[in-house]
Tab-separated table of C-alpha atoms and ligand atoms in Angstrom:
chain	number	residue	atom	x	y	z
T	1	MET	CA	0.267	0.020	0.057
T	2	ARG	CA	1.129	3.247	-1.169
T	3	PRO	CA	2.014	6.003	2.260
T	4	LEU	CA	-0.303	8.882	2.368
T	5	THR	CA	1.763	11.654	1.418
T	6	ILE	CA	1.738	15.532	0.924
T	7	ASP	CA	2.259	15.540	-2.496
T	8	SER	CA	-0.577	13.315	-2.817
T	9	LEU	CA	-3.336	15.872	-1.369
T	10	ASN	CA	-4.819	18.600	-2.720
T	11	PRO	CA	-1.935	21.389	-3.486
T	12	ALA	CA	-4.092	24.152	-2.830
T	13	LEU	CA	-3.940	23.663	0.893
T	14	LEU	CA	-0.370	23.959	0.724
T	15	LYS	CA	-0.644	27.576	-0.201
T	16	VAL	CA	-3.102	28.475	3.174
T	17	GLU	CA	-1.803	30.725	5.867
T	18	TYR	CA	-2.950	31.545	9.064
T	19	ALA	CA	-0.488	33.280	11.020
T	20	VAL	CA	-3.412	34.114	14.046
T	21	ARG	CA	-2.424	30.580	14.958
T	22	GLY	CA	1.283	30.249	13.230
T	23	GLU	CA	4.577	29.752	14.240
T	24	LEU	CA	4.799	32.329	17.304
T	25	ALA	CA	1.364	30.886	18.446
T	26	ILE	CA	3.141	27.402	18.544
T	27	LYS	CA	6.075	28.431	20.405
T	28	ALA	CA	4.016	30.145	22.700
T	29	GLU	CA	1.812	26.863	23.432
T	30	ASN	CA	5.080	24.817	23.751
T	31	TYR	CA	6.342	27.484	26.640
T	32	ARG	CA	3.145	27.013	27.983
T	33	VAL	CA	3.469	23.058	28.269
T	34	GLN	CA	7.223	23.493	29.739
T	35	LEU	CA	5.718	26.012	32.406
T	36	GLN	CA	3.079	23.699	33.340
T	37	ASP	CA	5.710	20.866	33.433
T	38	GLY	CA	7.464	22.783	36.113
T	39	ASP	CA	10.209	24.077	34.317
T	40	ARG	CA	11.667	27.264	35.584
T	41	SER	CA	14.187	28.247	33.306
T	42	LEU	CA	12.285	30.632	31.131
T	43	PRO	CA	12.358	34.260	31.801
T	44	PHE	CA	8.840	34.776	32.666
T	45	ASP	CA	6.161	32.785	34.435
T	46	ARG	CA	3.396	32.757	32.185
T	47	VAL	CA	2.561	33.176	28.484
T	48	ILE	CA	0.606	36.025	27.734
T	49	SER	CA	-1.958	35.223	24.474
T	50	SER	CA	-2.098	38.429	22.805
T	51	ASN	CA	-2.237	36.506	19.372
T	52	ILE	CA	-6.030	36.134	19.107
T	53	GLY	CA	-9.594	37.481	19.813
T	54	ASN	CA	-10.464	34.840	21.928
T	55	PRO	CA	-12.434	37.203	24.824
T	56	GLN	CA	-13.044	34.196	27.435
T	57	GLN	CA	-9.159	32.049	26.937
T	58	LYS	CA	-7.633	31.326	30.057
T	59	GLY	CA	-5.301	33.803	31.962
T	60	LEU	CA	-7.859	36.842	30.022
T	61	ASP	CA	-10.738	38.398	32.144
T	62	GLN	CA	-13.766	39.072	29.938
T	63	ALA	CA	-16.075	36.574	31.285
T	64	PRO	CA	-19.650	35.287	29.641
T	65	ILE	CA	-22.302	37.219	29.939
T	66	THR	CA	-24.686	35.321	32.551
T	67	PHE	CA	-27.845	35.446	31.219
T	68	ALA	CA	-27.203	33.321	27.653
T	69	ARG	CA	-25.221	30.767	29.582
T	70	GLN	CA	-27.853	30.623	31.657
T	71	VAL	CA	-30.520	29.547	29.719
T	72	SER	CA	-27.624	26.718	28.074
T	73	THR	CA	-24.483	24.744	30.316
T	74	PRO	CA	-25.135	23.150	33.473
T	75	HIS	CA	-21.560	23.531	34.799
T	76	SER	CA	-22.061	27.549	34.093
T	77	THR	CA	-24.228	28.905	36.204
T	78	GLN	CA	-21.350	30.502	37.968
T	79	PRO	CA	-19.619	31.594	35.337
T	80	ARG	CA	-18.722	35.201	36.744
T	81	ARG	CA	-16.535	35.508	39.905
T	82	ASP	CA	-19.682	37.779	41.361
T	83	SER	CA	-22.910	36.314	39.608
T	84	PRO	CA	-23.930	34.187	36.929
T	85	SER	CA	-24.294	35.913	33.609
T	86	ALA	CA	-27.509	35.983	31.730
T	87	LEU	CA	-25.982	34.306	28.540
T	88	SER	CA	-24.829	31.739	30.560
T	89	GLN	CA	-28.274	31.256	32.269
T	90	ILE	CA	-30.237	30.768	28.680
T	91	ALA	CA	-27.356	28.061	27.551
T	92	ALA	CA	-27.656	26.395	30.731
T	93	LEU	CA	-31.317	25.768	30.819
T	94	THR	CA	-31.800	24.860	27.071
T	95	GLU	CA	-28.513	22.220	27.737
T	96	TRP	CA	-30.558	21.112	30.852
T	97	PRO	CA	-34.315	22.079	31.126
T	98	ALA	CA	-35.083	20.271	34.820
T	99	LEU	CA	-32.413	22.932	36.166
T	100	ALA	CA	-35.230	25.152	36.455
T	101	GLU	CA	-37.505	23.263	38.857
T	102	LEU	CA	-34.139	21.756	40.650
T	103	ALA	CA	-32.796	25.147	41.461
T	104	PRO	CA	-36.297	27.665	41.119
T	105	ASP	CA	-34.347	30.139	43.055
T	106	VAL	CA	-31.406	30.526	40.516
T	107	PHE	CA	-32.833	31.547	37.622
T	108	PRO	CA	-34.395	34.802	36.911
T	109	LYS	CA	-38.162	34.223	35.653
T	110	ASP	CA	-37.107	36.317	32.841
T	111	VAL	CA	-34.382	33.555	31.808
T	112	VAL	CA	-36.756	30.512	32.664
T	113	ALA	CA	-39.208	31.979	30.045
T	114	ARG	CA	-36.581	32.393	27.410
T	115	ALA	CA	-35.207	29.604	28.043
T	116	LYS	CA	-39.179	27.501	27.592
T	117	GLU	CA	-40.139	29.428	24.921
T	118	LEU	CA	-36.676	28.671	22.617
T	119	LEU	CA	-37.008	25.050	23.660
T	120	SER	CA	-40.819	25.221	22.314
T	121	GLU	CA	-39.341	25.920	18.809
T	122	ILE	CA	-36.347	24.003	18.577
T	123	GLY	CA	-37.493	20.851	20.484
T	124	SER	CA	-34.169	19.052	21.703
T	125	ILE	CA	-31.047	20.774	21.080
T	126	GLY	CA	-29.472	17.385	20.324
T	127	ALA	CA	-31.450	17.297	17.139
T	128	TYR	CA	-30.295	18.899	14.285
T	129	SER	CA	-32.388	22.091	13.031
T	130	HIS	CA	-32.954	23.192	10.160
T	131	SER	CA	-30.270	23.688	7.878
T	132	GLN	CA	-30.422	27.748	7.482
T	133	GLY	CA	-30.688	27.822	11.350
T	134	VAL	CA	-33.812	27.616	13.318
T	135	PRO	CA	-36.867	29.450	11.724
T	136	PHE	CA	-37.620	31.616	15.019
T	137	ILE	CA	-33.931	32.721	15.679
T	138	ARG	CA	-33.869	33.660	11.940
T	139	LYS	CA	-36.836	36.026	12.893
T	140	ASN	CA	-35.039	37.261	16.175
T	141	VAL	CA	-32.212	38.038	14.009
T	142	ALA	CA	-34.274	39.849	11.457
T	143	LYS	CA	-36.146	42.284	14.127
T	144	PHE	CA	-32.372	42.972	15.682
T	145	ILE	CA	-31.286	43.928	12.129
T	146	GLU	CA	-34.594	46.043	11.763
T	147	GLU	CA	-34.246	47.379	14.967
T	148	ARG	CA	-30.025	48.686	14.435
T	149	ASP	CA	-30.803	50.000	10.937
T	150	GLY	CA	-34.493	50.659	10.077
T	151	TYR	CA	-35.080	48.837	7.295
T	152	PRO	CA	-36.629	45.560	6.739
T	153	ALA	CA	-34.903	42.083	6.679
T	154	ASP	CA	-36.112	38.882	5.812
T	155	PRO	CA	-35.352	35.859	7.994
T	156	ASN	CA	-35.624	33.898	4.513
T	157	HIS	CA	-32.363	35.940	3.555
T	158	ILE	CA	-30.715	34.806	7.065
T	159	PHE	CA	-28.364	32.042	7.653
T	160	LEU	CA	-27.127	31.111	11.133
T	161	THR	CA	-23.877	29.745	10.927
T	162	THR	CA	-21.035	28.262	12.940
T	163	GLY	CA	-18.931	31.503	13.383
T	164	ALA	CA	-18.873	34.373	10.682
T	165	SER	CA	-15.789	32.161	9.438
T	166	ALA	CA	-17.983	29.242	7.865
T	167	GLY	CA	-20.464	31.971	5.982
T	168	VAL	CA	-17.037	33.626	5.196
T	169	SER	CA	-15.480	30.734	3.500
T	170	LEU	CA	-19.026	29.579	1.868
T	171	LEU	CA	-19.292	32.936	0.377
T	172	ILE	CA	-15.802	32.819	-1.342
T	173	ASN	CA	-16.152	28.994	-2.476
T	174	MET	CA	-19.288	30.148	-4.595
T	175	LEU	CA	-17.893	33.585	-5.642
T	176	ILE	CA	-14.571	31.636	-7.329
T	177	SER	CA	-15.688	30.665	-10.477
T	178	SER	CA	-12.438	30.217	-12.205
T	179	PRO	CA	-8.797	30.500	-11.431
T	180	THR	CA	-8.808	34.036	-12.434
T	181	SER	CA	-11.716	34.985	-10.371
T	182	GLY	CA	-10.456	37.569	-7.976
T	183	ILE	CA	-11.718	38.803	-4.375
T	184	LEU	CA	-10.544	42.540	-3.295
T	185	ILE	CA	-9.730	42.182	0.040
T	186	PRO	CA	-8.209	45.354	2.572
T	187	ILE	CA	-4.176	45.050	4.067
T	188	PRO	CA	-3.510	44.647	6.407
T	189	GLN	CA	-6.179	41.716	6.794
T	190	TYR	CA	-8.045	39.573	8.900
T	191	PRO	CA	-6.032	36.224	7.201
T	192	LEU	CA	-9.041	34.120	7.083
T	193	TYR	CA	-9.674	36.154	3.498
T	194	THR	CA	-6.314	35.174	2.181
T	195	ALA	CA	-6.378	31.387	3.815
T	196	THR	CA	-9.833	31.150	2.126
T	197	LEU	CA	-8.947	32.198	-1.152
T	198	ALA	CA	-5.779	30.146	-1.294
T	199	GLN	CA	-7.851	27.142	-0.677
T	200	HIS	CA	-10.331	27.552	-3.711
T	201	ASN	CA	-7.959	29.037	-5.952
T	202	GLY	CA	-8.989	32.682	-5.916
T	203	GLN	CA	-6.921	35.436	-6.664
T	204	PRO	CA	-6.337	38.022	-3.762
T	205	ILE	CA	-7.104	41.560	-4.911
T	206	PRO	CA	-5.094	43.845	-2.216
T	207	TYR	CA	-5.784	47.275	-1.450
T	208	TYR	CA	-3.612	48.884	0.994
T	209	LEU	CA	-5.458	51.082	3.994
T	210	ASP	CA	-4.058	54.549	4.505
T	211	GLU	CA	-2.275	54.141	8.058
T	212	SER	CA	-1.560	57.716	7.868
T	213	LYS	CA	-5.371	58.542	8.146
T	214	ASP	CA	-5.697	56.513	10.797
T	215	TRP	CA	-6.224	53.443	8.347
T	216	ALA	CA	-8.863	54.957	6.133
T	217	THR	CA	-10.143	53.177	3.646
T	218	SER	CA	-9.605	55.279	-0.369
T	219	ILE	CA	-12.273	54.929	-3.314
T	220	ALA	CA	-8.722	55.687	-5.099
T	221	ASP	CA	-6.551	52.807	-3.887
T	222	ILE	CA	-10.015	50.346	-4.387
T	223	GLU	CA	-9.875	51.345	-8.007
T	224	GLN	CA	-6.395	51.608	-8.382
T	225	ALA	CA	-6.171	48.006	-7.383
T	226	LEU	CA	-8.869	47.244	-9.731
T	227	ASP	CA	-7.216	48.780	-12.640
T	228	LYS	CA	-3.804	46.476	-11.635
T	229	ALA	CA	-6.036	43.332	-11.412
T	230	HIS	CA	-7.480	43.945	-14.997
T	231	LYS	CA	-4.835	44.430	-16.458
T	232	ALA	CA	-3.422	40.754	-15.007
T	233	ASN	CA	-6.588	39.412	-16.460
T	234	ILE	CA	-7.815	38.752	-13.019
T	235	VAL	CA	-12.168	39.098	-12.800
T	236	PRO	CA	-12.963	41.125	-10.035
T	237	LYS	CA	-15.904	39.564	-8.402
T	238	ALA	CA	-16.365	41.000	-4.539
T	239	LEU	CA	-15.276	43.369	-2.472
T	240	VAL	CA	-14.263	42.605	1.333
T	241	ILE	CA	-14.525	45.424	3.780
T	242	ILE	CA	-13.681	44.426	7.326
T	243	ASN	CA	-15.721	47.257	9.627
T	244	PRO	CA	-14.524	47.744	12.457
T	245	GLY	CA	-11.261	46.650	11.530
T	246	ASN	CA	-9.037	43.773	11.765
T	247	PRO	CA	-6.348	44.199	12.279
T	248	THR	CA	-6.384	48.420	12.503
T	249	GLY	CA	-9.503	48.640	14.891
T	250	SER	CA	-10.609	51.560	11.974
T	251	LEU	CA	-14.255	52.128	11.864
T	252	LEU	CA	-15.868	54.035	8.475
T	253	SER	CA	-17.992	56.937	7.888
T	254	GLU	CA	-20.842	56.992	6.394
T	255	GLU	CA	-19.565	58.871	3.892
T	256	THR	CA	-17.015	56.492	2.832
T	257	MET	CA	-19.203	53.636	3.102
T	258	THR	CA	-21.771	55.481	0.473
T	259	GLN	CA	-18.991	56.084	-2.075
T	260	ILE	CA	-18.122	52.406	-0.994
T	261	VAL	CA	-21.613	50.707	-2.247
T	262	HIS	CA	-21.115	53.715	-5.517
T	263	LEU	CA	-17.974	51.715	-6.399
T	264	CYS	CA	-19.261	48.241	-6.149
T	265	GLU	CA	-22.282	49.476	-8.385
T	266	LYS	CA	-20.048	51.050	-11.127
T	267	TYR	CA	-17.870	47.519	-11.075
T	268	SER	CA	-20.284	44.933	-10.519
T	269	LEU	CA	-19.167	43.902	-7.332
T	270	VAL	CA	-20.966	41.661	-4.458
T	271	LEU	CA	-20.101	43.656	-1.215
T	272	LEU	CA	-18.858	41.380	1.704
T	273	ALA	CA	-19.257	43.298	4.683
T	274	ASP	CA	-17.484	41.858	7.679
T	275	GLU	CA	-19.363	43.289	10.420
T	276	VAL	CA	-18.352	41.136	13.625
T	277	TYR	CA	-16.713	43.645	15.623
T	278	GLN	CA	-19.792	45.756	15.433
T	279	SER	CA	-20.283	46.482	19.102
T	280	ASN	CA	-16.584	46.561	20.000
T	281	LEU	CA	-16.661	50.284	19.918
T	282	HIS	CA	-14.376	52.454	22.300
T	283	ARG	CA	-15.485	55.968	21.414
T	284	PRO	CA	-18.984	55.352	20.257
T	285	SER	CA	-19.950	59.317	20.770
T	286	THR	CA	-17.338	60.163	17.850
T	287	HIS	CA	-17.022	56.620	16.143
T	288	PRO	CA	-20.309	55.026	16.160
T	289	PHE	CA	-20.721	52.060	13.914
T	290	THR	CA	-23.011	52.184	10.803
T	291	SER	CA	-23.918	48.800	9.117
T	292	PHE	CA	-23.464	48.495	5.136
T	293	LYS	CA	-27.082	47.264	5.014
T	294	LYS	CA	-28.685	50.382	6.273
T	295	ILE	CA	-26.297	52.241	3.956
T	296	VAL	CA	-27.189	50.176	0.669
T	297	CYS	CA	-31.108	50.546	1.729
T	298	LYS	CA	-30.613	54.558	2.631
T	299	VAL	CA	-28.901	54.881	-1.075
T	300	GLN	CA	-31.753	52.867	-2.522
T	301	SER	CA	-28.909	50.747	-4.113
T	302	HIS	CA	-29.234	47.055	-5.692
T	303	VAL	CA	-25.549	46.241	-4.713
T	304	PRO	CA	-25.641	42.308	-3.693
T	305	LEU	CA	-25.076	42.985	0.110
T	306	VAL	CA	-24.033	39.581	2.209
T	307	SER	CA	-23.359	40.936	5.863
T	308	PHE	CA	-21.839	38.777	8.677
T	309	HIS	CA	-21.956	39.251	12.093
T	310	SER	CA	-20.864	36.219	14.957
T	311	ILE	CA	-20.743	35.580	19.051
T	312	SER	CA	-17.129	35.661	18.803
T	313	LYS	CA	-16.649	39.244	19.626
T	314	GLY	CA	-18.599	41.688	21.334
T	315	VAL	CA	-19.579	41.926	25.094
T	316	THR	CA	-20.377	37.773	24.012
T	317	GLY	CA	-16.853	37.174	23.371
T	318	GLU	CA	-18.227	33.136	23.248
T	319	CYS	CA	-15.966	31.927	20.410
T	320	GLY	CA	-15.877	28.209	21.588
T	321	ARG	CA	-19.565	28.134	20.717
T	322	ARG	CA	-19.327	28.683	17.047
T	323	GLY	CA	-22.489	31.089	16.882
T	324	GLY	CA	-23.203	33.350	13.920
T	325	TYR	CA	-25.290	34.575	10.560
T	326	PHE	CA	-24.907	36.359	7.739
T	327	GLU	CA	-27.909	38.169	5.834
T	328	CYS	CA	-28.204	38.418	2.316
T	329	HIS	CA	-29.579	41.603	0.973
T	330	ASN	CA	-30.333	42.227	-3.075
T	331	ILE	CA	-29.334	38.390	-4.077
T	332	SER	CA	-31.554	36.706	-6.380
T	333	GLU	CA	-33.372	33.921	-5.408
T	334	PRO	CA	-32.133	31.579	-7.236
T	335	VAL	CA	-28.809	31.988	-5.397
T	336	VAL	CA	-30.063	32.139	-2.414
T	337	ALA	CA	-31.657	28.713	-2.839
T	338	LEU	CA	-28.269	27.430	-4.384
T	339	ILE	CA	-26.794	28.752	-1.011
T	340	TYR	CA	-29.683	26.998	1.014
T	341	LYS	CA	-28.302	23.878	-0.841
T	342	MET	CA	-24.906	24.402	-0.046
T	343	VAL	CA	-25.222	24.651	3.748
T	344	SER	CA	-27.881	21.658	4.001
T	345	VAL	CA	-24.949	19.942	2.978
T	346	GLY	CA	-23.089	20.305	6.511
T	347	LEU	CA	-26.733	19.688	8.006
T	348	CYS	CA	-26.870	22.769	10.367
T	349	PRO	CA	-24.811	24.750	12.495
T	350	PRO	CA	-24.251	24.029	16.209
T	351	LEU	CA	-27.731	24.238	18.262
T	352	ALA	CA	-25.698	26.192	21.281
T	353	GLY	CA	-23.939	28.391	18.531
T	354	GLN	CA	-27.705	29.545	17.407
T	355	ILE	CA	-28.531	30.188	20.902
T	356	GLY	CA	-25.800	32.372	21.424
T	357	VAL	CA	-27.167	34.168	18.449
T	358	ASP	CA	-30.721	34.419	19.775
T	359	SER	CA	-29.214	36.039	23.193
T	360	MET	CA	-26.930	38.208	21.137
T	361	VAL	CA	-29.605	39.596	19.086
T	362	ARG	CA	-32.396	39.809	22.119
T	363	PRO	CA	-30.491	40.588	25.052
T	364	PRO	CA	-32.393	41.686	28.307
T	365	ARG	CA	-34.668	44.637	28.198
T	366	ALA	CA	-35.210	47.673	30.933
T	367	GLY	CA	-37.785	45.920	33.316
T	368	ASP	CA	-36.455	42.249	32.969
T	369	GLU	CA	-35.291	40.927	35.902
T	370	SER	CA	-31.748	39.860	34.334
T	371	TYR	CA	-31.154	43.790	32.864
T	372	GLU	CA	-29.390	45.075	35.631
T	373	LEU	CA	-26.906	42.536	35.674
T	374	TRP	CA	-26.539	42.316	32.023
T	375	LYS	CA	-26.267	46.392	31.894
T	376	LYS	CA	-23.542	45.874	34.298
T	377	GLU	CA	-21.616	43.285	32.713
T	378	THR	CA	-21.692	44.564	29.291
T	379	GLN	CA	-20.757	48.116	30.385
T	380	ALA	CA	-17.561	46.640	32.411
T	381	THR	CA	-16.561	44.545	29.337
T	382	HIS	CA	-16.747	47.839	27.146
T	383	ASP	CA	-14.917	50.147	29.673
T	384	ALA	CA	-12.378	47.628	30.273
T	385	LEU	CA	-11.879	47.362	26.786
T	386	ALA	CA	-11.828	51.184	25.763
T	387	SER	CA	-9.533	52.057	28.697
T	388	ARG	CA	-6.654	49.385	27.795
T	389	THR	CA	-6.657	50.671	24.099
T	390	GLN	CA	-6.074	54.100	25.030
T	391	THR	CA	-3.994	53.082	27.487
T	392	MET	CA	-1.186	50.810	25.445
T	393	SER	CA	-1.419	52.849	22.387
T	394	ASP	CA	-0.426	55.739	24.232
T	395	ARG	CA	2.772	54.278	25.981
T	396	LEU	CA	3.384	52.173	22.757
T	397	ASN	CA	3.654	55.741	21.166
T	398	GLY	CA	5.612	56.836	23.646
T	399	LEU	CA	8.529	54.439	22.581
T	400	PRO	CA	11.397	55.171	20.412
T	401	GLY	CA	10.481	53.955	16.310
T	402	VAL	CA	7.040	52.907	17.548
T	403	SER	CA	3.799	54.309	16.248
T	404	CYS	CA	0.087	53.463	16.775
T	405	VAL	CA	-2.867	54.397	15.856
T	406	ALA	CA	-5.407	54.496	18.841
T	407	SER	CA	-7.919	52.019	17.694
T	408	PRO	CA	-11.827	53.426	17.911
T	409	GLY	CA	-13.285	49.751	17.429
T	410	ALA	CA	-12.832	46.039	17.615
T	411	LEU	CA	-10.208	44.267	19.828
T	412	TYR	CA	-6.740	44.968	18.636
T	413	LEU	CA	-3.456	47.696	18.194
T	414	PHE	CA	-1.510	47.466	15.298
T	415	PRO	CA	1.505	49.438	15.729
T	416	ARG	CA	4.344	50.092	13.370
T	417	ILE	CA	7.929	49.472	14.340
T	418	THR	CA	10.671	50.995	12.363
T	419	LEU	CA	13.512	48.695	12.406
T	420	SER	CA	16.946	49.302	12.093
T	421	GLN	CA	19.550	47.689	9.144
T	422	ALA	CA	21.574	46.158	11.910
T	423	ALA	CA	18.003	44.327	13.054
T	424	ILE	CA	16.839	43.610	9.504
T	425	THR	CA	20.106	41.746	8.546
T	426	ALA	CA	20.014	39.824	12.299
T	427	ALA	CA	16.466	38.856	11.153
T	428	ARG	CA	17.469	37.536	7.383
T	429	GLN	CA	20.572	35.651	8.884
T	430	HIS	CA	17.948	33.639	10.626
T	431	GLY	CA	15.587	33.557	8.031
T	432	LYS	CA	13.031	36.001	9.206
T	433	GLU	CA	10.783	38.354	8.181
T	434	PRO	CA	12.211	41.251	10.500
T	435	ASP	CA	8.694	41.624	11.648
T	436	VAL	CA	8.372	37.920	12.970
T	437	PHE	CA	12.377	37.926	14.406
T	438	TYR	CA	10.939	40.770	16.491
T	439	ALA	CA	7.915	38.978	17.614
T	440	LEU	CA	9.707	35.595	18.588
T	441	ALA	CA	12.035	37.683	20.840
T	442	LEU	CA	9.375	39.415	22.203
T	443	LEU	CA	7.711	36.037	23.193
T	444	ASP	CA	11.031	34.574	24.224
T	445	GLU	CA	12.102	37.315	25.998
T	446	THR	CA	8.930	38.174	28.082
T	447	GLY	CA	5.785	35.214	27.316
T	448	ILE	CA	4.042	37.624	25.549
T	449	CYS	CA	2.615	36.164	21.784
T	450	VAL	CA	1.934	38.806	19.544
T	451	VAL	CA	1.310	38.243	15.398
T	452	ALA	CA	4.066	39.592	13.083
T	453	GLY	CA	2.455	41.985	10.817
T	454	SER	CA	3.420	40.293	7.764
T	455	GLY	CA	0.593	37.741	8.714
T	456	PHE	CA	-1.999	40.272	8.000
T	457	GLY	CA	0.001	42.069	4.933
T	458	GLN	CA	1.649	45.539	5.117
T	459	LYS	CA	2.971	47.432	2.667
T	460	GLU	CA	6.682	46.354	1.540
T	461	GLY	CA	9.532	47.462	3.869
T	462	GLU	CA	7.038	48.442	6.748
T	463	TRP	CA	6.570	46.454	9.913
T	464	HIS	CA	3.902	45.800	12.614
T	465	TYR	CA	2.653	43.771	15.268
T	466	ARG	CA	-0.884	43.285	16.043
T	467	LEU	CA	-1.807	42.742	19.904
T	468	THR	CA	-5.301	42.371	21.524
T	469	CYS	CA	-6.496	44.685	24.062
T	470	LEU	CA	-7.826	41.823	26.416
T	471	CYS	CA	-5.327	41.356	28.685
T	472	PRO	CA	-5.893	42.474	32.400
T	473	GLY	CA	-3.177	44.352	34.371
T	474	VAL	CA	-2.189	46.464	31.656
T	475	ASP	CA	0.548	48.119	33.573
T	476	GLU	CA	2.520	45.166	33.999
T	477	TYR	CA	1.816	44.130	30.472
T	478	VAL	CA	2.511	47.257	28.625
T	479	GLY	CA	5.853	47.781	31.009
T	480	LYS	CA	7.039	44.411	29.983
T	481	LEU	CA	6.468	45.737	26.174
T	482	GLU	CA	8.013	48.566	26.927
T	483	LYS	CA	11.377	47.042	28.487
T	484	PHE	CA	11.762	44.802	25.764
T	485	HIS	CA	11.777	47.327	23.328
T	486	ARG	CA	14.078	49.407	24.622
T	487	GLY	CA	16.502	46.589	25.171
T	488	TRP	CA	15.835	45.878	21.274
T	489	VAL	CA	16.563	49.442	20.494
T	490	GLU	CA	19.820	49.368	22.898
T	491	LYS	CA	20.878	46.100	21.045
T	492	TYR	CA	20.422	46.943	16.897
T	493	GLY	CA	20.350	50.968	17.354
T	494	GLU	CA	17.634	52.853	15.838
T	495	ALA	CA	16.222	52.887	12.538
Y	501	PLP	C1	-12.790	40.024	10.876
Y	501	PLP	C2	-13.217	39.008	11.514
Y	501	PLP	N1	-14.271	37.919	10.694
Y	501	PLP	C3	-14.264	37.075	11.392
Y	501	PLP	C4	-13.823	36.177	12.090
Y	501	PLP	C5	-14.214	34.820	12.386
Y	501	PLP	O1	-15.071	34.807	13.507
Y	501	PLP	P1	-15.971	33.700	13.738
Y	501	PLP	O2	-15.438	33.148	15.300
Y	501	PLP	O3	-17.535	34.200	14.403
Y	501	PLP	O4	-15.715	32.406	12.511
Y	501	PLP	C6	-12.628	36.979	13.210
Y	501	PLP	C7	-11.888	35.964	13.627
Y	501	PLP	O5	-11.325	36.659	14.485
Y	501	PLP	C8	-12.254	38.644	12.413
Y	501	PLP	O6	-11.814	38.839	13.252
């Protein structure tokens, strides 16, 4: 029998790269195991995971929202240090409905009523649901979108998904109709896009965000990228916008969004709006979020739009539950039917994730028993993120050779580091990209794991890294970053 070898597998898979869980994350994991095994030879006593937007990860302090958990796991009735959250409560009761009778004083009345209502629509959460997602939950998503935007949403055009990633992968798979099909993606980008394009043999068409203008999206730069693609015989099919941005945390103005919609009309592009960070807003009074659905409706555009949302981010941070949805707008019925056929091959998204979506789009309202706790929990999360983002960017900007846009949204900062020729030469001698070399040295010395900018894309000759703003103990954490950077500059000199 022939052994199974890499050469006999789909060659497209070899081109897939996903830096968020790449070399640095693997090395960090090895350090974590070493520390767990009692190794005291490392210069740090814990690994700090700043590489991934995983809010509930061990060592970080974003706790689950009680409301949703109560409505689904028996073990999580006390997920918070002080009290159980409503999301947790809903999760708990849909997992094991008898809990409401076994512990009658534990669950608020609105949580018990919500769990009963969900279960009467779903039946058992151990059963497959409708492949597009539980119809009742899709109706609730549609209401959430209508309330957010002030325009109608059709539950039949909403697909519940296994996180936003599953929806993005499906749409990219469907849009890449030949090896010359291309999709416009922002640079820097979240690497799901380049990875999925590589997997499906599509062409990324990069357009660059403008760091000097707080990572703004420029219509002229997108048109330049389109022009280059046309000259290379690449057929642009869609435009990806990540708003708020990852890794940049930037937010689009309504004016730019309107221009983007008109650009999609002009070039017949499908608009893929990745809006998973829509509720992670650090300065909402000056930097509010507007959805592309709202803009497309407002300007009465016929641009085909698919918008993605997720329970992984925001105040829910339930990444491991795998829940999300996408809404199709201006997408013809035969195409919606084809999407339905494709999702039905996967049977259905996880019920726990679907229930998580329901709790995200239907949080407790003022007057509900759960409301006060929900308000307190969500406000604490928003406040912590906003203040860490500000403190971290202020202090990073105080370092020689570092500049950092203070993101108005999402969970990240993407500081630029200027590296001396000596540092670049040392990196090349080690066979590394200079920013990877920097990030590896940071990990080796401090235990802080970040992702090098080359994993997201950046302009030639520029270097960055992405770090999350989820770590508690910001003073100690940034202190370590500062000490490391100053030591680096001492060793390799300023650029
Ligand atoms: C911009 C962006 N889109 C999509 C996703 C995928 O999220 P999910 O966990 O919902 O699949 C992420 C995750 O980090 C992200 O940053």
